[in-house]
């Protein structure tokens, strides 16, 4: 069983096959496809994707649960599909530097937006990546018109490092200096990880 992380507002759980139908439903929404630069998949392809993401050593994916929506007590290993509202990923896909990870966040359920769920999910993902994979810098590639997402990452200390006219996206980066790591641990020190 992969890790689950329990924070103040969110619980990050591994992407399990039980999550796929809802995830697939989200990814029929053209606005979400555009915001996440994704292609629509069939349900079968989504199941294949769930398996490949789980097995890919360069990728770490969590489903975001909104704690307010969890039925009863949280149980590590239970998918808690009733509370799934989005996902958060890192890809360690930088060929020049294995210690750089690209981070992505999606809060698909609009009822769970605007209450700090996305921000806390990214912080917990980053703390997990620093501790477990020794990540030293994070990057985020975001559509140039996605002001909500750009603002979220800037609030976390990310800075713009480039802009692509072709892809109409900006790249933001955060170097994890010693003081940034200390700040990250302080912000996430009440989170509990279950393996
Ligand atoms: C962008 C997104 C992840 C924000 O998630 P969220 O849980 O609603 O965000 P939070 O409540 O944690 O907000 C954190 C910060 O993000 C920014 N933000 C969030 N929603 C915003 C909005 N509608 N307009 C402007 N800024 C916004 C703010 O800076 C906010 O800080 P504040 O609360 O101090 O003002 C979410 O709206 C989403 O998933 N959108 C669609 C998919 C997407 O764009 N993914 C990013 C691709 S890289």
PDB file of C-alpha atoms and ligand atoms in Angstrom:
ATOM      1  CA  UNK A   1       0.000   0.000   0.000  1.00  0.00           C
ATOM      2  CA  UNK A   2       1.313   3.435  -0.945  1.00  0.00           C
ATOM      3  CA  UNK A   3       1.272   6.363   1.457  1.00  0.00           C
ATOM      4  CA  UNK A   4      -1.702   8.457   2.559  1.00  0.00           C
ATOM      5  CA  UNK A   5      -1.129  11.884   4.118  1.00  0.00           C
ATOM      6  CA  UNK A   6      -3.661  13.466   6.458  1.00  0.00           C
ATOM      7  CA  UNK A   7      -3.529  17.269   6.653  1.00  0.00           C
ATOM      8  CA  UNK A   8      -5.818  19.939   8.138  1.00  0.00           C
ATOM      9  CA  UNK A   9      -8.244  20.316   5.223  1.00  0.00           C
ATOM     10  CA  UNK A  10      -7.228  17.509   2.895  1.00  0.00           C
ATOM     11  CA  UNK A  11      -6.172  13.890   2.844  1.00  0.00           C
ATOM     12  CA  UNK A  12      -3.933  12.695   0.023  1.00  0.00           C
ATOM     13  CA  UNK A  13      -4.521   9.058  -0.904  1.00  0.00           C
ATOM     14  CA  UNK A  14      -2.979   6.838  -3.614  1.00  0.00           C
ATOM     15  CA  UNK A  15      -4.787   6.841  -6.976  1.00  0.00           C
ATOM     16  CA  UNK A  16      -6.762   3.558  -6.850  1.00  0.00           C
ATOM     17  CA  UNK A  17      -8.925   1.836  -9.473  1.00  0.00           C
ATOM     18  CA  UNK A  18     -12.058   2.814  -7.505  1.00  0.00           C
ATOM     19  CA  UNK A  19     -11.238   6.489  -8.238  1.00  0.00           C
ATOM     20  CA  UNK A  20     -11.138   6.008 -12.019  1.00  0.00           C
ATOM     21  CA  UNK A  21     -14.884   6.415 -12.923  1.00  0.00           C
ATOM     22  CA  UNK A  22     -15.102   9.811 -11.149  1.00  0.00           C
ATOM     23  CA  UNK A  23     -11.705  10.899 -12.510  1.00  0.00           C
ATOM     24  CA  UNK A  24     -12.869   9.952 -16.004  1.00  0.00           C
ATOM     25  CA  UNK A  25     -16.079  11.955 -15.503  1.00  0.00           C
ATOM     26  CA  UNK A  26     -14.031  15.036 -14.497  1.00  0.00           C
ATOM     27  CA  UNK A  27     -11.837  14.699 -17.551  1.00  0.00           C
ATOM     28  CA  UNK A  28     -14.839  14.994 -19.887  1.00  0.00           C
ATOM     29  CA  UNK A  29     -15.029  18.675 -18.902  1.00  0.00           C
ATOM     30  CA  UNK A  30     -13.387  20.791 -21.673  1.00  0.00           C
ATOM     31  CA  UNK A  31     -12.376  23.520 -19.177  1.00  0.00           C
ATOM     32  CA  UNK A  32     -10.477  21.011 -17.015  1.00  0.00           C
ATOM     33  CA  UNK A  33      -8.877  19.388 -20.061  1.00  0.00           C
ATOM     34  CA  UNK A  34      -7.641  22.794 -21.183  1.00  0.00           C
ATOM     35  CA  UNK A  35      -6.473  23.896 -17.722  1.00  0.00           C
ATOM     36  CA  UNK A  36      -4.483  20.684 -17.271  1.00  0.00           C
ATOM     37  CA  UNK A  37      -3.305  20.435 -20.923  1.00  0.00           C
ATOM     38  CA  UNK A  38      -4.796  16.916 -21.075  1.00  0.00           C
ATOM     39  CA  UNK A  39      -6.325  14.866 -23.879  1.00  0.00           C
ATOM     40  CA  UNK A  40      -9.704  13.129 -23.405  1.00  0.00           C
ATOM     41  CA  UNK A  41      -9.363   9.374 -22.751  1.00  0.00           C
ATOM     42  CA  UNK A  42     -11.858   6.509 -22.905  1.00  0.00           C
ATOM     43  CA  UNK A  43     -12.758   4.839 -19.619  1.00  0.00           C
ATOM     44  CA  UNK A  44     -10.550   1.846 -20.546  1.00  0.00           C
ATOM     45  CA  UNK A  45      -7.622   4.156 -21.297  1.00  0.00           C
ATOM     46  CA  UNK A  46      -8.183   5.891 -17.944  1.00  0.00           C
ATOM     47  CA  UNK A  47      -7.932   2.516 -16.166  1.00  0.00           C
ATOM     48  CA  UNK A  48      -4.685   1.809 -18.064  1.00  0.00           C
ATOM     49  CA  UNK A  49      -3.405   5.250 -17.116  1.00  0.00           C
ATOM     50  CA  UNK A  50      -4.154   4.616 -13.432  1.00  0.00           C
ATOM     51  CA  UNK A  51      -2.038   1.443 -13.541  1.00  0.00           C
ATOM     52  CA  UNK A  52       0.821   3.078 -15.433  1.00  0.00           C
ATOM     53  CA  UNK A  53       0.904   6.121 -13.122  1.00  0.00           C
ATOM     54  CA  UNK A  54       1.007   3.817 -10.109  1.00  0.00           C
ATOM     55  CA  UNK A  55       3.928   1.837 -11.543  1.00  0.00           C
ATOM     56  CA  UNK A  56       5.963   4.730 -12.964  1.00  0.00           C
ATOM     57  CA  UNK A  57       8.951   5.341 -10.643  1.00  0.00           C
ATOM     58  CA  UNK A  58       9.286   8.907 -11.960  1.00  0.00           C
ATOM     59  CA  UNK A  59       5.735   9.854 -11.054  1.00  0.00           C
ATOM     60  CA  UNK A  60       3.904  10.246  -7.772  1.00  0.00           C
ATOM     61  CA  UNK A  61       0.151  10.767  -7.854  1.00  0.00           C
ATOM     62  CA  UNK A  62      -2.290  11.389  -5.039  1.00  0.00           C
ATOM     63  CA  UNK A  63      -6.042  11.805  -5.137  1.00  0.00           C
ATOM     64  CA  UNK A  64      -7.121  14.776  -3.017  1.00  0.00           C
ATOM     65  CA  UNK A  65      -9.904  14.106  -0.510  1.00  0.00           C
ATOM     66  CA  UNK A  66     -11.769  17.065   1.006  1.00  0.00           C
ATOM     67  CA  UNK A  67     -11.807  16.185   4.718  1.00  0.00           C
ATOM     68  CA  UNK A  68     -15.225  17.818   5.173  1.00  0.00           C
ATOM     69  CA  UNK A  69     -16.696  15.270   2.728  1.00  0.00           C
ATOM     70  CA  UNK A  70     -15.213  12.098   4.239  1.00  0.00           C
ATOM     71  CA  UNK A  71     -17.957   9.757   5.500  1.00  0.00           C
ATOM     72  CA  UNK A  72     -17.114   8.666   9.053  1.00  0.00           C
ATOM     73  CA  UNK A  73     -13.503   8.069  10.075  1.00  0.00           C
ATOM     74  CA  UNK A  74     -10.730   8.128   7.479  1.00  0.00           C
ATOM     75  CA  UNK A  75      -9.354   4.643   6.947  1.00  0.00           C
ATOM     76  CA  UNK A  76      -5.950   4.217   5.220  1.00  0.00           C
ATOM     77  CA  UNK A  77      -6.486   1.876   2.252  1.00  0.00           C
ATOM     78  CA  UNK A  78     -10.128   2.898   1.728  1.00  0.00           C
ATOM     79  CA  UNK A  79     -10.516   4.990  -1.477  1.00  0.00           C
ATOM     80  CA  UNK A  80     -13.148   7.281   0.135  1.00  0.00           C
ATOM     81  CA  UNK A  81     -14.520   8.129  -3.329  1.00  0.00           C
ATOM     82  CA  UNK A  82     -17.306  10.163  -1.666  1.00  0.00           C
ATOM     83  CA  UNK A  83     -14.720  12.819  -0.761  1.00  0.00           C
ATOM     84  CA  UNK A  84     -12.466  12.875  -3.870  1.00  0.00           C
ATOM     85  CA  UNK A  85     -12.187  16.405  -5.286  1.00  0.00           C
ATOM     86  CA  UNK A  86      -8.988  16.480  -7.355  1.00  0.00           C
ATOM     87  CA  UNK A  87      -5.452  15.240  -7.766  1.00  0.00           C
ATOM     88  CA  UNK A  88      -1.887  16.369  -7.194  1.00  0.00           C
ATOM     89  CA  UNK A  89       1.123  14.959  -9.037  1.00  0.00           C
ATOM     90  CA  UNK A  90       4.846  15.267  -9.385  1.00  0.00           C
ATOM     91  CA  UNK A  91       6.924  14.091 -12.325  1.00  0.00           C
ATOM     92  CA  UNK A  92      10.658  13.676 -11.845  1.00  0.00           C
ATOM     93  CA  UNK A  93      11.132  14.013 -15.582  1.00  0.00           C
ATOM     94  CA  UNK A  94      13.970  16.536 -15.859  1.00  0.00           C
ATOM     95  CA  UNK A  95      16.663  14.768 -17.913  1.00  0.00           C
ATOM     96  CA  UNK A  96      19.329  17.259 -16.790  1.00  0.00           C
ATOM     97  CA  UNK A  97      18.516  17.155 -13.088  1.00  0.00           C
ATOM     98  CA  UNK A  98      16.868  14.239 -11.274  1.00  0.00           C
ATOM     99  CA  UNK A  99      16.336  16.446  -8.226  1.00  0.00           C
ATOM    100  CA  UNK A 100      13.868  18.717 -10.049  1.00  0.00           C
ATOM    101  CA  UNK A 101      10.188  17.751 -10.087  1.00  0.00           C
ATOM    102  CA  UNK A 102       7.276  19.189 -12.033  1.00  0.00           C
ATOM    103  CA  UNK A 103       4.207  19.644  -9.864  1.00  0.00           C
ATOM    104  CA  UNK A 104       0.555  19.728 -10.993  1.00  0.00           C
ATOM    105  CA  UNK A 105      -2.635  20.384  -9.065  1.00  0.00           C
ATOM    106  CA  UNK A 106      -6.277  20.054 -10.040  1.00  0.00           C
ATOM    107  CA  UNK A 107      -9.258  20.692  -7.765  1.00  0.00           C
ATOM    108  CA  UNK A 108     -11.960  19.465 -10.121  1.00  0.00           C
ATOM    109  CA  UNK A 109     -14.962  19.835  -7.799  1.00  0.00           C
ATOM    110  CA  UNK A 110     -15.935  23.498  -7.795  1.00  0.00           C
ATOM    111  CA  UNK A 111     -17.598  23.174  -4.362  1.00  0.00           C
ATOM    112  CA  UNK A 112     -14.162  22.490  -2.857  1.00  0.00           C
ATOM    113  CA  UNK A 113     -12.372  25.402  -4.547  1.00  0.00           C
ATOM    114  CA  UNK A 114     -11.418  28.655  -2.860  1.00  0.00           C
ATOM    115  CA  UNK A 115     -10.974  27.232   0.631  1.00  0.00           C
ATOM    116  CA  UNK A 116      -7.295  26.383   0.669  1.00  0.00           C
ATOM    117  CA  UNK A 117      -7.629  22.766  -0.493  1.00  0.00           C
ATOM    118  CA  UNK A 118      -5.389  23.238  -3.575  1.00  0.00           C
ATOM    119  CA  UNK A 119      -2.709  25.142  -1.651  1.00  0.00           C
ATOM    120  CA  UNK A 120      -2.500  22.610   1.171  1.00  0.00           C
ATOM    121  CA  UNK A 121      -2.393  19.705  -1.320  1.00  0.00           C
ATOM    122  CA  UNK A 122       0.609  21.235  -3.129  1.00  0.00           C
ATOM    123  CA  UNK A 123       2.422  21.945   0.165  1.00  0.00           C
ATOM    124  CA  UNK A 124       1.906  18.368   1.385  1.00  0.00           C
ATOM    125  CA  UNK A 125       2.989  16.925  -1.965  1.00  0.00           C
ATOM    126  CA  UNK A 126       6.139  19.078  -1.892  1.00  0.00           C
ATOM    127  CA  UNK A 127       7.024  18.054   1.673  1.00  0.00           C
ATOM    128  CA  UNK A 128       6.522  14.387   0.712  1.00  0.00           C
ATOM    129  CA  UNK A 129       8.752  14.805  -2.365  1.00  0.00           C
ATOM    130  CA  UNK A 130      11.554  16.549  -0.443  1.00  0.00           C
ATOM    131  CA  UNK A 131      11.542  13.901   2.282  1.00  0.00           C
ATOM    132  CA  UNK A 132      11.085  10.774   0.171  1.00  0.00           C
ATOM    133  CA  UNK A 133      12.778  11.622  -3.146  1.00  0.00           C
ATOM    134  CA  UNK A 134      15.290  14.299  -2.113  1.00  0.00           C
ATOM    135  CA  UNK A 135      13.707  16.836  -4.472  1.00  0.00           C
ATOM    136  CA  UNK A 136      15.574  20.172  -4.384  1.00  0.00           C
ATOM    137  CA  UNK A 137      13.499  22.292  -6.789  1.00  0.00           C
ATOM    138  CA  UNK A 138       9.955  22.316  -8.135  1.00  0.00           C
ATOM    139  CA  UNK A 139       8.592  23.615 -11.437  1.00  0.00           C
ATOM    140  CA  UNK A 140       5.033  24.269 -12.570  1.00  0.00           C
ATOM    141  CA  UNK A 141       3.969  24.771 -16.200  1.00  0.00           C
ATOM    142  CA  UNK A 142       0.704  26.708 -16.340  1.00  0.00           C
ATOM    143  CA  UNK A 143      -1.431  28.169 -19.143  1.00  0.00           C
ATOM    144  CA  UNK A 144      -0.703  31.911 -19.351  1.00  0.00           C
ATOM    145  CA  UNK A 145      -4.384  32.796 -18.788  1.00  0.00           C
ATOM    146  CA  UNK A 146      -4.804  30.517 -15.715  1.00  0.00           C
ATOM    147  CA  UNK A 147      -4.494  33.324 -13.177  1.00  0.00           C
ATOM    148  CA  UNK A 148      -5.882  31.236 -10.272  1.00  0.00           C
ATOM    149  CA  UNK A 149      -3.189  28.593 -10.619  1.00  0.00           C
ATOM    150  CA  UNK A 150      -0.381  31.102 -11.293  1.00  0.00           C
ATOM    151  CA  UNK A 151      -1.416  33.023  -8.183  1.00  0.00           C
ATOM    152  CA  UNK A 152      -1.538  29.816  -6.080  1.00  0.00           C
ATOM    153  CA  UNK A 153       2.052  28.900  -7.004  1.00  0.00           C
ATOM    154  CA  UNK A 154       3.309  32.471  -6.580  1.00  0.00           C
ATOM    155  CA  UNK A 155       1.827  32.540  -3.060  1.00  0.00           C
ATOM    156  CA  UNK A 156       3.952  29.460  -2.324  1.00  0.00           C
ATOM    157  CA  UNK A 157       7.091  31.337  -3.424  1.00  0.00           C
ATOM    158  CA  UNK A 158       7.367  30.121  -7.035  1.00  0.00           C
ATOM    159  CA  UNK A 159       8.816  32.661  -9.501  1.00  0.00           C
ATOM    160  CA  UNK A 160       8.337  32.930 -13.255  1.00  0.00           C
ATOM    161  CA  UNK A 161      11.427  31.718 -15.114  1.00  0.00           C
ATOM    162  CA  UNK A 162      10.130  31.497 -18.685  1.00  0.00           C
ATOM    163  CA  UNK A 163       7.220  32.027 -21.032  1.00  0.00           C
ATOM    164  CA  UNK A 164       6.408  30.030 -24.156  1.00  0.00           C
ATOM    165  CA  UNK A 165       4.587  31.920 -26.921  1.00  0.00           C
ATOM    166  CA  UNK A 166       4.100  28.627 -28.770  1.00  0.00           C
ATOM    167  CA  UNK A 167       2.477  26.706 -25.891  1.00  0.00           C
ATOM    168  CA  UNK A 168       0.999  29.875 -24.320  1.00  0.00           C
ATOM    169  CA  UNK A 169       2.266  28.823 -20.913  1.00  0.00           C
ATOM    170  CA  UNK A 170       4.539  30.109 -18.187  1.00  0.00           C
ATOM    171  CA  UNK A 171       7.050  28.081 -16.181  1.00  0.00           C
ATOM    172  CA  UNK A 172       7.439  28.879 -12.495  1.00  0.00           C
ATOM    173  CA  UNK A 173      10.181  27.514 -10.270  1.00  0.00           C
ATOM    174  CA  UNK A 174      10.892  27.220  -6.550  1.00  0.00           C
ATOM    175  CA  UNK A 175      14.391  26.303  -5.333  1.00  0.00           C
ATOM    176  CA  UNK A 176      14.216  24.474  -2.013  1.00  0.00           C
ATOM    177  CA  UNK A 177      16.866  26.370  -0.055  1.00  0.00           C
ATOM    178  CA  UNK A 178      17.442  25.349   3.582  1.00  0.00           C
ATOM    179  CA  UNK A 179      15.147  28.137   4.798  1.00  0.00           C
ATOM    180  CA  UNK A 180      12.449  27.191   2.262  1.00  0.00           C
ATOM    181  CA  UNK A 181      12.603  23.564   3.454  1.00  0.00           C
ATOM    182  CA  UNK A 182      12.281  24.706   7.073  1.00  0.00           C
ATOM    183  CA  UNK A 183       9.270  26.857   6.128  1.00  0.00           C
ATOM    184  CA  UNK A 184       7.719  23.912   4.245  1.00  0.00           C
ATOM    185  CA  UNK A 185       8.168  21.579   7.226  1.00  0.00           C
ATOM    186  CA  UNK A 186       6.691  24.219   9.548  1.00  0.00           C
ATOM    187  CA  UNK A 187       3.622  24.622   7.315  1.00  0.00           C
ATOM    188  CA  UNK A 188       3.057  20.872   7.101  1.00  0.00           C
ATOM    189  CA  UNK A 189       4.259  19.694  10.520  1.00  0.00           C
ATOM    190  CA  UNK A 190       0.803  18.592  11.702  1.00  0.00           C
ATOM    191  CA  UNK A 191       0.345  16.286   8.685  1.00  0.00           C
ATOM    192  CA  UNK A 192       0.398  12.543   9.438  1.00  0.00           C
ATOM    193  CA  UNK A 193       1.702  10.037   6.882  1.00  0.00           C
ATOM    194  CA  UNK A 194       0.428   6.429   6.851  1.00  0.00           C
ATOM    195  CA  UNK A 195       2.280   3.703   4.945  1.00  0.00           C
TER     196      UNK A 195
HETATM  197  C1  LIG B   1      -6.234  26.503  -9.638  1.00  0.00           C
HETATM  198  C2  LIG B   1      -6.809  25.584  -8.571  1.00  0.00           C
HETATM  199  C3  LIG B   1      -5.875  24.402  -8.379  1.00  0.00           C
HETATM  200  C4  LIG B   1      -6.921  26.369  -7.245  1.00  0.00           C
HETATM  201  O1  LIG B   1      -7.332  25.450  -6.216  1.00  0.00           O
HETATM  202  P1  LIG B   1      -8.154  25.986  -4.920  1.00  0.00           P
HETATM  203  O2  LIG B   1      -8.250  24.898  -3.945  1.00  0.00           O
HETATM  204  O3  LIG B   1      -9.425  26.598  -5.383  1.00  0.00           O
HETATM  205  O4  LIG B   1      -7.153  27.111  -4.408  1.00  0.00           O
HETATM  206  P2  LIG B   1      -6.949  27.599  -2.894  1.00  0.00           P
HETATM  207  O5  LIG B   1      -8.269  27.831  -2.259  1.00  0.00           O
HETATM  208  O6  LIG B   1      -6.003  26.681  -2.227  1.00  0.00           O
HETATM  209  O7  LIG B   1      -6.262  29.022  -3.127  1.00  0.00           O
HETATM  210  C5  LIG B   1      -4.868  29.228  -2.999  1.00  0.00           C
HETATM  211  C6  LIG B   1      -4.491  30.494  -3.754  1.00  0.00           C
HETATM  212  O8  LIG B   1      -4.739  30.280  -5.154  1.00  0.00           O
HETATM  213  C7  LIG B   1      -5.189  31.516  -5.738  1.00  0.00           C
HETATM  214  N1  LIG B   1      -6.529  31.346  -6.276  1.00  0.00           N
HETATM  215  C8  LIG B   1      -7.359  30.276  -6.105  1.00  0.00           C
HETATM  216  N2  LIG B   1      -8.510  30.478  -6.785  1.00  0.00           N
HETATM  217  C9  LIG B   1      -8.402  31.673  -7.392  1.00  0.00           C
HETATM  218  C10 LIG B   1      -9.248  32.409  -8.269  1.00  0.00           C
HETATM  219  N3  LIG B   1     -10.440  31.943  -8.645  1.00  0.00           N
HETATM  220  N4  LIG B   1      -8.793  33.599  -8.743  1.00  0.00           N
HETATM  221  C11 LIG B   1      -7.580  34.079  -8.394  1.00  0.00           C
HETATM  222  N5  LIG B   1      -6.726  33.423  -7.550  1.00  0.00           N
HETATM  223  C12 LIG B   1      -7.138  32.235  -7.075  1.00  0.00           C
HETATM  224  C13 LIG B   1      -5.173  32.546  -4.657  1.00  0.00           C
HETATM  225  O9  LIG B   1      -3.891  33.160  -4.684  1.00  0.00           O
HETATM  226  C14 LIG B   1      -5.313  31.702  -3.397  1.00  0.00           C
HETATM  227  O10 LIG B   1      -4.753  32.322  -2.290  1.00  0.00           O
HETATM  228  P3  LIG B   1      -5.718  33.132  -1.260  1.00  0.00           P
HETATM  229  O11 LIG B   1      -6.722  32.141  -0.765  1.00  0.00           O
HETATM  230  O12 LIG B   1      -4.760  33.584  -0.227  1.00  0.00           O
HETATM  231  O13 LIG B   1      -6.344  34.216  -2.052  1.00  0.00           O
HETATM  232  C15 LIG B   1      -8.236  25.095  -8.966  1.00  0.00           C
HETATM  233  O14 LIG B   1      -9.058  26.198  -9.215  1.00  0.00           O
HETATM  234  C16 LIG B   1      -8.246  24.195 -10.190  1.00  0.00           C
HETATM  235  O15 LIG B   1      -7.961  23.025 -10.089  1.00  0.00           O
HETATM  236  N6  LIG B   1      -8.568  24.711 -11.364  1.00  0.00           N
HETATM  237  C17 LIG B   1      -8.664  23.894 -12.574  1.00  0.00           C
HETATM  238  C18 LIG B   1      -7.444  23.082 -12.947  1.00  0.00           C
HETATM  239  C19 LIG B   1      -6.201  23.909 -13.018  1.00  0.00           C
HETATM  240  O16 LIG B   1      -6.209  25.034 -13.481  1.00  0.00           O
HETATM  241  N7  LIG B   1      -5.079  23.298 -12.600  1.00  0.00           N
HETATM  242  C20 LIG B   1      -3.768  23.902 -12.651  1.00  0.00           C
HETATM  243  C21 LIG B   1      -3.006  23.407 -13.844  1.00  0.00           C
HETATM  244  S1  LIG B   1      -1.269  23.592 -13.505  1.00  0.00           S
END
